[in-house]
Every structure is written in C-alpha cells, then in structure tokens.
Coordinates of C-alpha atoms and ligand atoms in Angstrom, one line a residue:
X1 CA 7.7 29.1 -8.9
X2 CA 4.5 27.4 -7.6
X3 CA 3.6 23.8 -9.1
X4 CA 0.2 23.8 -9.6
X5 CA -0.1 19.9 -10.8
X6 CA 1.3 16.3 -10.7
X7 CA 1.6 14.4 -13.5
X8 CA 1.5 10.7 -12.7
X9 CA 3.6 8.0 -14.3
X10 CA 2.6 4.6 -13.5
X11 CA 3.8 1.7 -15.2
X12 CA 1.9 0.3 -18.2
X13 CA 3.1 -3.0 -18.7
X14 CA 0.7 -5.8 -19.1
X15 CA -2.4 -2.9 -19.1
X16 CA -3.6 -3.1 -23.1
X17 CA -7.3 -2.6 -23.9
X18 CA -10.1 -2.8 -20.9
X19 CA -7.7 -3.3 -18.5
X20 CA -6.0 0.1 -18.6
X21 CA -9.3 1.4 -17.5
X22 CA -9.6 -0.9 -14.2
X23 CA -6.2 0.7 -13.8
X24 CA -6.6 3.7 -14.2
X25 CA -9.8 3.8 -12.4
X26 CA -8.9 2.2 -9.5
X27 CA -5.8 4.5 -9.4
X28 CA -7.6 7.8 -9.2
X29 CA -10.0 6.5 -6.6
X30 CA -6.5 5.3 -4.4
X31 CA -5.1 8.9 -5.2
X32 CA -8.4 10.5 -3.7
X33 CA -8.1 8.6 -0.6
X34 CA -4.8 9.4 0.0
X35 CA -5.6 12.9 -0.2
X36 CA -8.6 13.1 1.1
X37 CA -7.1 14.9 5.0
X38 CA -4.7 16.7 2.7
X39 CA -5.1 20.9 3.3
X40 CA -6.4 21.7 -0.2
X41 CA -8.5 21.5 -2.9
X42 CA -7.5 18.1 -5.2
X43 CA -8.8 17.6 -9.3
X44 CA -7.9 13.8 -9.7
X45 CA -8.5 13.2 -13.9
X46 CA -7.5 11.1 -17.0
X47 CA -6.7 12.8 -19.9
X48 CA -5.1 11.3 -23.0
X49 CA -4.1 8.6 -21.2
X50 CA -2.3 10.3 -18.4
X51 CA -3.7 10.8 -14.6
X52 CA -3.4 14.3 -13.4
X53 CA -3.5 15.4 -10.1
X54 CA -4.7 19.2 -10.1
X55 CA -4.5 21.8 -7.1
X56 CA -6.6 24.6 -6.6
X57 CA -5.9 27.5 -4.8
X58 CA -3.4 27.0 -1.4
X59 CA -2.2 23.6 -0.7
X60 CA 0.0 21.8 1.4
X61 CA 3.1 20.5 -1.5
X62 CA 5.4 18.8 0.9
X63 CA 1.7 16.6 2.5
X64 CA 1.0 16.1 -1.2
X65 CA 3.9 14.2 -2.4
X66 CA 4.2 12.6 0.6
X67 CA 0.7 11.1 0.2
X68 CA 1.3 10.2 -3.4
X69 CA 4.4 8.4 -2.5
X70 CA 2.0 5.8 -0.5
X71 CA -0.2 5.1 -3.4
X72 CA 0.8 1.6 -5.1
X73 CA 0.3 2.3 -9.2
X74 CA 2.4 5.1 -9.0
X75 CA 5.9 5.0 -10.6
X76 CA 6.5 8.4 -10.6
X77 CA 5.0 11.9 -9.6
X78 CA 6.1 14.8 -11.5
X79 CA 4.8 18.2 -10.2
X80 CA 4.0 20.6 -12.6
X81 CA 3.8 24.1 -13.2
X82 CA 0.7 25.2 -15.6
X83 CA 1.1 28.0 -17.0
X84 CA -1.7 30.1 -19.7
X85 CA -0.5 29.7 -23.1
X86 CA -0.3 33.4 -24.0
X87 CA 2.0 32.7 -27.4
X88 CA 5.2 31.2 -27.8
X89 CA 7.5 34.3 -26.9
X90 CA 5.7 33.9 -23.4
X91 CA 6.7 30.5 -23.2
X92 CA 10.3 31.2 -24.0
X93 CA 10.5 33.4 -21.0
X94 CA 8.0 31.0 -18.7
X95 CA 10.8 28.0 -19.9
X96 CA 13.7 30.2 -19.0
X97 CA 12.6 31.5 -15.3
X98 CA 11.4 27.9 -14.8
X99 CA 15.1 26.8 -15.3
X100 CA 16.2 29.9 -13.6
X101 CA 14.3 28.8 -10.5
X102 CA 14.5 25.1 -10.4
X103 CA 18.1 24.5 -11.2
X104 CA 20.6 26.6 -9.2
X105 CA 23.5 25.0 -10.7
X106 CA 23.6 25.8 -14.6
X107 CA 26.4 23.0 -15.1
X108 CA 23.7 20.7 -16.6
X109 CA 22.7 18.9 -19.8
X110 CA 19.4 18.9 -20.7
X111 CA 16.7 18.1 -23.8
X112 CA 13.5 19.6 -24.0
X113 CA 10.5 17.2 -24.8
X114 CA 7.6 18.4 -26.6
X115 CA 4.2 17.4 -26.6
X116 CA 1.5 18.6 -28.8
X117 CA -2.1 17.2 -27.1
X118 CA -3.6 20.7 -28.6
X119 CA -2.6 19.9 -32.1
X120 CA -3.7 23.7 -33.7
X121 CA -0.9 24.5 -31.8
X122 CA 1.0 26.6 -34.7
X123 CA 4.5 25.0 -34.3
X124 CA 5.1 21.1 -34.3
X125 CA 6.5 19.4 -31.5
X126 CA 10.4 19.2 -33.2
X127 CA 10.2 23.0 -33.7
X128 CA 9.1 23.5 -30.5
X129 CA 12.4 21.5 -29.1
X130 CA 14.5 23.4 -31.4
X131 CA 13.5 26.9 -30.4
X132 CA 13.1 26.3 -26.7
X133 CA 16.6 24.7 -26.8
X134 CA 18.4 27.6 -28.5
X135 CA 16.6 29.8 -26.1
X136 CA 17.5 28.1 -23.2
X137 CA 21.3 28.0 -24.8
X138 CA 20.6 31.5 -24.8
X139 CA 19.9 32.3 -21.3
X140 CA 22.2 30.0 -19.9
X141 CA 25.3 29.6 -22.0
X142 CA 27.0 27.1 -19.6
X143 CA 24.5 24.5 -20.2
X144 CA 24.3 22.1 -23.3
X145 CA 22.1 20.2 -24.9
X146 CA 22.5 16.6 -24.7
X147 CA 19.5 14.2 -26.1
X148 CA 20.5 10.8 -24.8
X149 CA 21.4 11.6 -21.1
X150 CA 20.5 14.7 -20.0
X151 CA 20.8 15.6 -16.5
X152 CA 17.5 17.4 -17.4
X153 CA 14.7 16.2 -19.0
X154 CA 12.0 19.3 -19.7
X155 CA 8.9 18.2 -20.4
X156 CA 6.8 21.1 -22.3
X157 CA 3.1 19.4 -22.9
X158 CA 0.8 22.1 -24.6
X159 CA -2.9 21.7 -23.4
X160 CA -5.5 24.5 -23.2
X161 CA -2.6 25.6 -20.4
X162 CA 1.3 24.7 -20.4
X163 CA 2.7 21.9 -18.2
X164 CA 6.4 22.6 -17.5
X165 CA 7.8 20.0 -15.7
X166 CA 11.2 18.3 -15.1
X167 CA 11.6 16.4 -11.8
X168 CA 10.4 12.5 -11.2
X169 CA 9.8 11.8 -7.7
X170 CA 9.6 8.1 -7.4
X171 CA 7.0 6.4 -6.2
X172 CA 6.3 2.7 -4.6
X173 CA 5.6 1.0 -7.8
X174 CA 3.3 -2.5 -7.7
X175 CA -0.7 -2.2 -8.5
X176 CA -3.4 0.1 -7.4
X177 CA -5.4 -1.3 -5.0
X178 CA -8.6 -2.7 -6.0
X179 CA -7.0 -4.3 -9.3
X180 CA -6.6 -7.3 -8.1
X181 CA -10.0 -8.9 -5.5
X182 CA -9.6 -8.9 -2.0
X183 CA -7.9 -10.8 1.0
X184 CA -8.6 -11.6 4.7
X185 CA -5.3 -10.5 6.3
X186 CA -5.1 -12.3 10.1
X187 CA -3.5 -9.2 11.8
X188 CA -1.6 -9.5 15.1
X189 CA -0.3 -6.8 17.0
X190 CA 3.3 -7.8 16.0
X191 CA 5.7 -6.9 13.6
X192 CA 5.0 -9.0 10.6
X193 CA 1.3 -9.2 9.9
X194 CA 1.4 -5.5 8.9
X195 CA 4.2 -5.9 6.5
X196 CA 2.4 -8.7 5.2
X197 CA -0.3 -6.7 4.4
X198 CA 1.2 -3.9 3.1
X199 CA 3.0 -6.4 0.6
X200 CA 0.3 -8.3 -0.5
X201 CA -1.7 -5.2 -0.8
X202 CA 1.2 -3.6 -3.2
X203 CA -0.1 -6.0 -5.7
X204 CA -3.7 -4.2 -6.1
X205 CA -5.3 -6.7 -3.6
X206 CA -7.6 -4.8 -1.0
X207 CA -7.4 -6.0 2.4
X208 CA -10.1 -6.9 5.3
X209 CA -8.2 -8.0 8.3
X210 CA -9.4 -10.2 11.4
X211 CA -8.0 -9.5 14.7
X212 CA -8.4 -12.1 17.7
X213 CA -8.0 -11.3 21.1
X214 CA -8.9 -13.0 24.3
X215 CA -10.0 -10.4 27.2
X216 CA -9.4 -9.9 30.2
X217 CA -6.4 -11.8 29.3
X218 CA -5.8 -9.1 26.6
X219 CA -6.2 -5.6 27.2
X220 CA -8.7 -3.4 25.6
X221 CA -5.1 -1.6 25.1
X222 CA -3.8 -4.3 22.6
X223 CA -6.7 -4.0 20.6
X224 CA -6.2 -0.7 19.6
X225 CA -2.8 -1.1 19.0
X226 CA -4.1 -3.6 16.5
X227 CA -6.6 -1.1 15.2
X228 CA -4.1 1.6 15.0
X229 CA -1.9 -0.5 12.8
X230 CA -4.8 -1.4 10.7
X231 CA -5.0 2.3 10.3
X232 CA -1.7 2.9 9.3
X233 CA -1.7 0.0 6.6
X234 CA -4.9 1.4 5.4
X235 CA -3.4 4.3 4.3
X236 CA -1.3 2.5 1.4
X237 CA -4.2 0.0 1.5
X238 CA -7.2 1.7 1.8
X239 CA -10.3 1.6 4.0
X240 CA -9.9 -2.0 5.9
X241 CA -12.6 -3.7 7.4
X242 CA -11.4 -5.0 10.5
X243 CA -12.9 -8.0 12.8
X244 CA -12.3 -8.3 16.1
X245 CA -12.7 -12.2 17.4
X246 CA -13.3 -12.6 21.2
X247 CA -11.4 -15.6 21.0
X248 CA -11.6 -16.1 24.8
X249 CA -13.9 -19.3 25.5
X250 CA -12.0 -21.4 22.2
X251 CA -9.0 -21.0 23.7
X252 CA -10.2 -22.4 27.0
X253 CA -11.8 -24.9 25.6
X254 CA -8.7 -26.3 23.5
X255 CA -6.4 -25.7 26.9
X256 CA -9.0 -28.1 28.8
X257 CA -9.7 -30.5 26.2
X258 CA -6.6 -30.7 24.1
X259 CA -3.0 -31.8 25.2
X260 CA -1.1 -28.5 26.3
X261 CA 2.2 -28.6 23.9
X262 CA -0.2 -28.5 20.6
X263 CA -2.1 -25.8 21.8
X264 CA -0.9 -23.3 19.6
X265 CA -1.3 -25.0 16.8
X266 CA -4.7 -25.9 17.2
X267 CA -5.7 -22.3 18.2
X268 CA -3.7 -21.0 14.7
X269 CA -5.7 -23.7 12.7
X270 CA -8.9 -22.5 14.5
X271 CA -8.0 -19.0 13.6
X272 CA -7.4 -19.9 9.5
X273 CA -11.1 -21.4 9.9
X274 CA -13.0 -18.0 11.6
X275 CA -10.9 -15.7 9.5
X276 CA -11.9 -18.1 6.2
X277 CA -15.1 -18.2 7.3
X278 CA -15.3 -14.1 7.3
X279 CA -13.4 -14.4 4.1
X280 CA -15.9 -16.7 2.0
X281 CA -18.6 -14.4 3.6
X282 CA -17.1 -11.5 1.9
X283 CA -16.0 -12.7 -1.4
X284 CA -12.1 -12.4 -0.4
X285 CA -10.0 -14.5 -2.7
X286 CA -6.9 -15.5 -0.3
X287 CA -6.0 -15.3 3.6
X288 CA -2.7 -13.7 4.2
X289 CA -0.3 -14.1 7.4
X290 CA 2.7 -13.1 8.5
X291 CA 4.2 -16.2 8.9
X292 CA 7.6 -16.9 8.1
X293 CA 9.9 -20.3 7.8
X294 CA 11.3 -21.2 11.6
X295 CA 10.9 -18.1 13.3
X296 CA 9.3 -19.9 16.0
X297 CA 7.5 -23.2 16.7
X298 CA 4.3 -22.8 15.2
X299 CA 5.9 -21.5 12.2
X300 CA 8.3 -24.7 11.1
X301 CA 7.7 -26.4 7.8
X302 CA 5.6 -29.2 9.7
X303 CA 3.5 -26.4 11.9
X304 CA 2.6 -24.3 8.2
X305 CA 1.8 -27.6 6.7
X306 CA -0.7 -28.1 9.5
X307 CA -2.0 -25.0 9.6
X308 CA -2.4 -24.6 5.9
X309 CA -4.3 -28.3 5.8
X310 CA -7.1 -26.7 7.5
X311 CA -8.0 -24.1 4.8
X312 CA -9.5 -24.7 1.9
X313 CA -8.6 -20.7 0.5
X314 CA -5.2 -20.2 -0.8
X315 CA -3.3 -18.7 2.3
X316 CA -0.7 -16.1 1.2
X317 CA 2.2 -15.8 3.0
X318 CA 4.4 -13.0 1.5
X319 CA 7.3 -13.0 4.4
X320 CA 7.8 -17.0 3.8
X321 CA 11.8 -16.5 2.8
X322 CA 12.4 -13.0 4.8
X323 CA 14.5 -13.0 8.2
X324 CA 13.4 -11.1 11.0
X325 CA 15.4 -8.1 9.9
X326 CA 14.7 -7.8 7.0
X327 CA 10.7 -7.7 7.8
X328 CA 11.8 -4.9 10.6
X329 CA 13.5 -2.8 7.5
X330 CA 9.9 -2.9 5.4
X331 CA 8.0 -2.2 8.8
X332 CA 10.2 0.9 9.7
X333 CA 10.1 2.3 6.1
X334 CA 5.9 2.2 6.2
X335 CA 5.8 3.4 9.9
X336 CA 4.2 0.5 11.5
X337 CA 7.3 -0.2 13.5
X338 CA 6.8 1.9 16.5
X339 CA 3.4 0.7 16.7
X340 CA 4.3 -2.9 16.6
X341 CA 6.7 -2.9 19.3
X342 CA 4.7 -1.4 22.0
X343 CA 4.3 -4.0 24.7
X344 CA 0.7 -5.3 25.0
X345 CA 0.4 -8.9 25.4
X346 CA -1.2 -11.0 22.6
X347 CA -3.7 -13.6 22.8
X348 CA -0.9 -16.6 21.5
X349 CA 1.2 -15.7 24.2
X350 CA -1.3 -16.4 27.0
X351 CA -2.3 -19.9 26.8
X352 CA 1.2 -21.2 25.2
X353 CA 2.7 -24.1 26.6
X354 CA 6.6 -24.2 27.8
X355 CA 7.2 -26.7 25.6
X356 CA 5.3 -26.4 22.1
X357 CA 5.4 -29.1 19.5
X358 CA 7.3 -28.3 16.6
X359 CA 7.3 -30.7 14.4
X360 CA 3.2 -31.5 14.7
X361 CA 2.0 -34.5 12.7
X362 CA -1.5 -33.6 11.1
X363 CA -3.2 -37.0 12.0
X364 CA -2.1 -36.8 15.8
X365 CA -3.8 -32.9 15.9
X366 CA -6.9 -34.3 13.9
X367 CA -7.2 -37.0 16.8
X368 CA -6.9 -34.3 19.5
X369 CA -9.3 -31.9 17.9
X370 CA -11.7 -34.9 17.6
X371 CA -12.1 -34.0 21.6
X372 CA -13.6 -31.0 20.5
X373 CA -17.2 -31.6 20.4
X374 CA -20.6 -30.2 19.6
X375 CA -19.3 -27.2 22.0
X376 CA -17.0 -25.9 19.7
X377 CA -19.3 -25.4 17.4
X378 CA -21.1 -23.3 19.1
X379 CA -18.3 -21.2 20.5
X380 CA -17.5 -20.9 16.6
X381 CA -20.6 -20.0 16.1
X382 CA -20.9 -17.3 19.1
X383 CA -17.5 -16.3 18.2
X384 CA -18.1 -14.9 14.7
X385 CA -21.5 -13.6 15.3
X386 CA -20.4 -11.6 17.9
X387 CA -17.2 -10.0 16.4
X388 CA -16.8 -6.9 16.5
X389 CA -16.7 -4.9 12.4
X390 CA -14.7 -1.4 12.9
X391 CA -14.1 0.1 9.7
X392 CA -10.4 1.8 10.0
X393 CA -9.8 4.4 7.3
Ligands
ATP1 N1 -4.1 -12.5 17.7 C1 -4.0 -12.7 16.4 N2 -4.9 -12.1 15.6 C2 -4.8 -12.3 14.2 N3 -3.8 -12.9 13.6 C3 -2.9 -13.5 14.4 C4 -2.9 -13.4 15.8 N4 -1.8 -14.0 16.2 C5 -1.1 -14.5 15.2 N5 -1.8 -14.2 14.0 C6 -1.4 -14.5 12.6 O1 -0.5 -15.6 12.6 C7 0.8 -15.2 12.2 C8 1.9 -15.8 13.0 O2 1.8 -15.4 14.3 P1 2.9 -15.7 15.4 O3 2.5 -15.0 16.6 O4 3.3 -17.1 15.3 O5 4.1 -15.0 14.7 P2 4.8 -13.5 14.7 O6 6.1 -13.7 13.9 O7 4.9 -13.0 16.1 O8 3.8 -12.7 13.8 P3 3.4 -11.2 14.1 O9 4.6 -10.4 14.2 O10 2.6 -10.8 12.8 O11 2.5 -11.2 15.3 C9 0.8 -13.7 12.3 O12 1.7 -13.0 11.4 C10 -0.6 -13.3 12.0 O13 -0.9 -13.3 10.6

C-alpha cells in the first residue's frame, strides 16, 4: 500500500486565536523548504485545522520523512493512505487490506477513530467505529478491540477522499521557525556554535550568522567549512544569511596595542560589537554563541561577564550548563559533527597568548582598549563594510 499523504501533528499548546495562524503559516512555509530538493511533487495545506502534506505522482517516501523529521513545529508525521470514497462496503475492504498490509503480526489491540469532516457522510462517526471494528474482528479474529491502549490506533478521517492512517513518526518538537524574530548567531568552525544554533533556532527564531576569519592566517578552506556548516544548520533553520568578517587588521591592531594575555578577550568583545552591529542593522532580536561555563579561558564566569558587558542586545547562550559531551551528542544527532572536526585553524587560535587571562577584570580591559584609538574605528568601519553576505540555503 502506497501512502499518498502526511498528516502533521504539531503541538498546540499556548497557539489560541491569531496565533495559530503565525503557526501554522510559518509551519507550511518550513515544510516547503525542507522539501523543496525532495524527488516529487509536494501539496503543503491547512485544512480544518490540520497541515497536510500531499504527494502527487512518484515520490521519494523514505527522503520525505526524513525531511519532515528536521522541521521544528512538527510533533508528529503520520503518512496516510487516501483513498476515493466509493461507499462504505469499499471502505471495509480498503480498512481491512490496509491492516493486512501494515501489520504483519495480527497479535494487536487496536480502536478505530472516526472523523466526520464531510458531515453528509450517511453514518456518524460512532457507527462508523462500530462497523469498521466488527469488520476488522472479522478479518482478523486474533486481534481485539481495546479503546484505552491499543497497540493500534486507526485513524479513518472522511473528506472528499479517505485518510487511513495509523503510524506517528515523531518529530523534533519546539517552534516553526519564523515564530519567534530573528538572532545573529556568531558561528565558528567548531563544535558548539552549530549546536547553538540549532537550539536556539528550535524555538521558532530564524538565524543570520556572522563568521570572522583572519586570512592568510586562515585558509580560504576554513571558511567554507564554516559555510558548509551554516548549510547544514539551515536545513532545520532555514535560509541563513551569513557574514564573513575579515577580521585580519583588528586583530593586529589589538596584538600591537594591547597587552598579549587579554587578547582574546578583547577580540571576543570586539566580535559581540561587529556581529551586534549587523544584528541592529537587521532587526535581529538577540546574539547567540556557543559559549559554555569553563570550557576554556575566555569562557569563565569573569571572561562571559566581560564579554557580555560590551553588548547592549541580549546574548543567548543556550550551551551555558552543557559539558563538552553532551554538546558532541546534539552535534552528531544533527550531522554537523564531521564537519566541525575537520582541522582548519580558526582565527582565535592564531593570535592567542600562552598564557590567557582568565579571570579578566572589566575596568583593567576598558583601560587597555582605551589604547585603541581613532584607528579602530576605522578598521570597524572597513571591517563591516567589506564583509562578505553569502546566502546559504
Ligand atoms: N571565528 C569566529 N567567528 C564567529 N564566531 C566565533 C568565532 N570564534 C568564536 N566564536 C564565537 O564565540 C564562541 C566561543 O568561542 P571559543 O573559540 O572560545 O569556544 P569553542 O568552545 O571552541 O566554540 P566553538 O566550538 O563554537 O568554536 C563560539 O561558540 C562562537 O559563538
């Protein structure tokens, strides 16, 4: 049996009134995109209050669900069989090879669930459970009915055409993209930045990223590891307009004017400042790192507070409590692992001092960046008008 449809379940808590619509909306344009280098032809459509996903002709099933299964909103995806409604003894024998065919194993309970969105249908929906039941009872003596936990729950919707279906494959959960405004994610190479995203963008918020590097120190190699990750977050996130910094002459300038051991914390809060300054530019609501508590020395309690003092955005840090393996078990379940470990240097890693400070005192970095003069500006200035805009989709 061919399913020719997925119903989608998302969750509806907390979506009453106009918000259902943003929703909903924003969940079929998600669903689109996902599809969109799917083989097939894809219906995406509301309909009393459900989302539908409709195939015509050939299709590739397997690449289907699989692309459903990135798109946050989505709870579950049941695929359906359609079938023409050609009178109820039809459907008897339609619900019986449908069971036939989906479920080997006949040692099941099960309670059929009737919907009635064509309401001239000429039975009610309790009849309809009662005589599909005994029929089923009569095809398959070895199963039983069993209305509170069945091992099988089939769901008979009549439309203009029949949905059959019985199976719920999850899916991620969280918000559709789009719900929720926009962030600048700062995206490394590395392993957490891409988790980052892909957790802040589970809760409907669409991403824009900024990327620094500093060539030739950096390879044009390490940038497109970056925009290859960008590309594989996009595909839960959506399109993601990515900016690549030359970040080249600040960080020279800081290693010449500033003292070495608080480089890399005057180079993170100069990054927070070009990718907020991108962010206010385009409306984004938050920054978002990958930063979490005493991995490493720019990323102690002191070091976040002196990064963070430089914003004036919120800066959203969804890895704050995670340990390192714990962020490697999210970034191997949404690919980005491989990619993230290839070696290609980064641009933190070149200027770093052998002996960082961790425990930075704001006033002390304030002073030093006071040595930073009317040149900085400029390089700020040179820096973001020249940066590069790729859109990765
Ligand atoms: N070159 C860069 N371009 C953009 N953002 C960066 C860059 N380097 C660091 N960041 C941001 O700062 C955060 C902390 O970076 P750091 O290098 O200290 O830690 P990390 O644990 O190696 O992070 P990641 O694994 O994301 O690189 C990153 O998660 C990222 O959000």
């Amino acid at each position: 049996m061919e399913f020719h449809s997925f119903l989608i379940k998302y969750g509806e808590i907390g979506i009453k009134g106009k918000n259902r619509y943003l929703f909903e909306d924003a969940l079929m344009r998600q669903i689109k995109f996902a599809l969109k280098e799917v083989d097939g032809k894809f219906f995406v459509h509301k309909c009393h209050g459900r989302v539908y996903v409709d195939c015509e002709g050939r299709y590739d099933y397997e690449e289907t669900v699989e692309r459903l299964k990135s798109v946050f909103g989505i709870v579950g995806i049941c695929p359906v069989v359609r079938i023409e409604d050609k009178g109820f003894e039809e459907l008897q024998k339609d619900v019986i090879h449908f069971i036939e065919e989906m479920y080997p194993d006949k040692k099941k309970t099960f309670k059929v669930e009737a919907r009635r969105a064509k309401k001239q249908y000429p039975m009610n929906s309790m009849e309809i459970n009662c005589e599909l039941g005994g029929a089923i009872l009569d095809a398959f003596p070895e199963m039983k009915v069993d209305v509170h936990h069945p091992d099988i729950r089939l769901n008979v919707e009549i439309r203009e055409e029949i949905y059959l279906y019985s199976e719920i494959i999850p899916g991620p959960g969280g918000m559709p993209v789009g719900t929720n405004g926009s962030a600048m994610l700062l995206l490394s190479g590395g392993i957490d930045s891409p988790v980052a995203g892909y957790m802040v963008a589970k809760r409907g918020v669409e991403l824009e990223a900024v990327y620094f590097h500093a060539p030739p120190y950096t390879s044009e190699r390490a940038k497109e590891k970056v925009v290859d990750l960008a590309g594989i977050v996009s595909k839960y996130a959506g399109p993601i307009k990515l900016h690549v910094v030359n970040f080249t002459d600040i960080q020279l300038y800081i290693y010449e004017q500033c003292p070495h051991e608080e480089l890399t914390i005057i180079m993170r809060r100069y990054m927070m400042k070009i990718a907020e300054y991108f962010a206010k530019k385009d409306g984004c609501l938050g920054l978002v790192t990958g930063e979490s508590i005493g991995q490493v020395a720019s990323q102690t309690m002191q070091s976040l507070a002196v990064t963070n003092a430089v914003c004036t955005m919120p800066v959203y840090r969804p890895l704050i409590g995670f340990d390192k393996k714990e962020i490697v078990e999210i970034s191997e379940k949404i690919d980005t692992y491989e990619t993230s470990i290839q070696p290609y240097e980064d641009c933190c890693t070149i200027f770093v001092a052998k002996h960082p400070v961790t425990k930075p005192n704001l006033e002390r970095i304030e002073k030093s960046e006071e040595n930073l003069n009317e040149k900085m500006a400029s390089l700020f200035r040179e820096a973001v008008e020249t940066a590069e805009i790729i859109l990765v989709k």
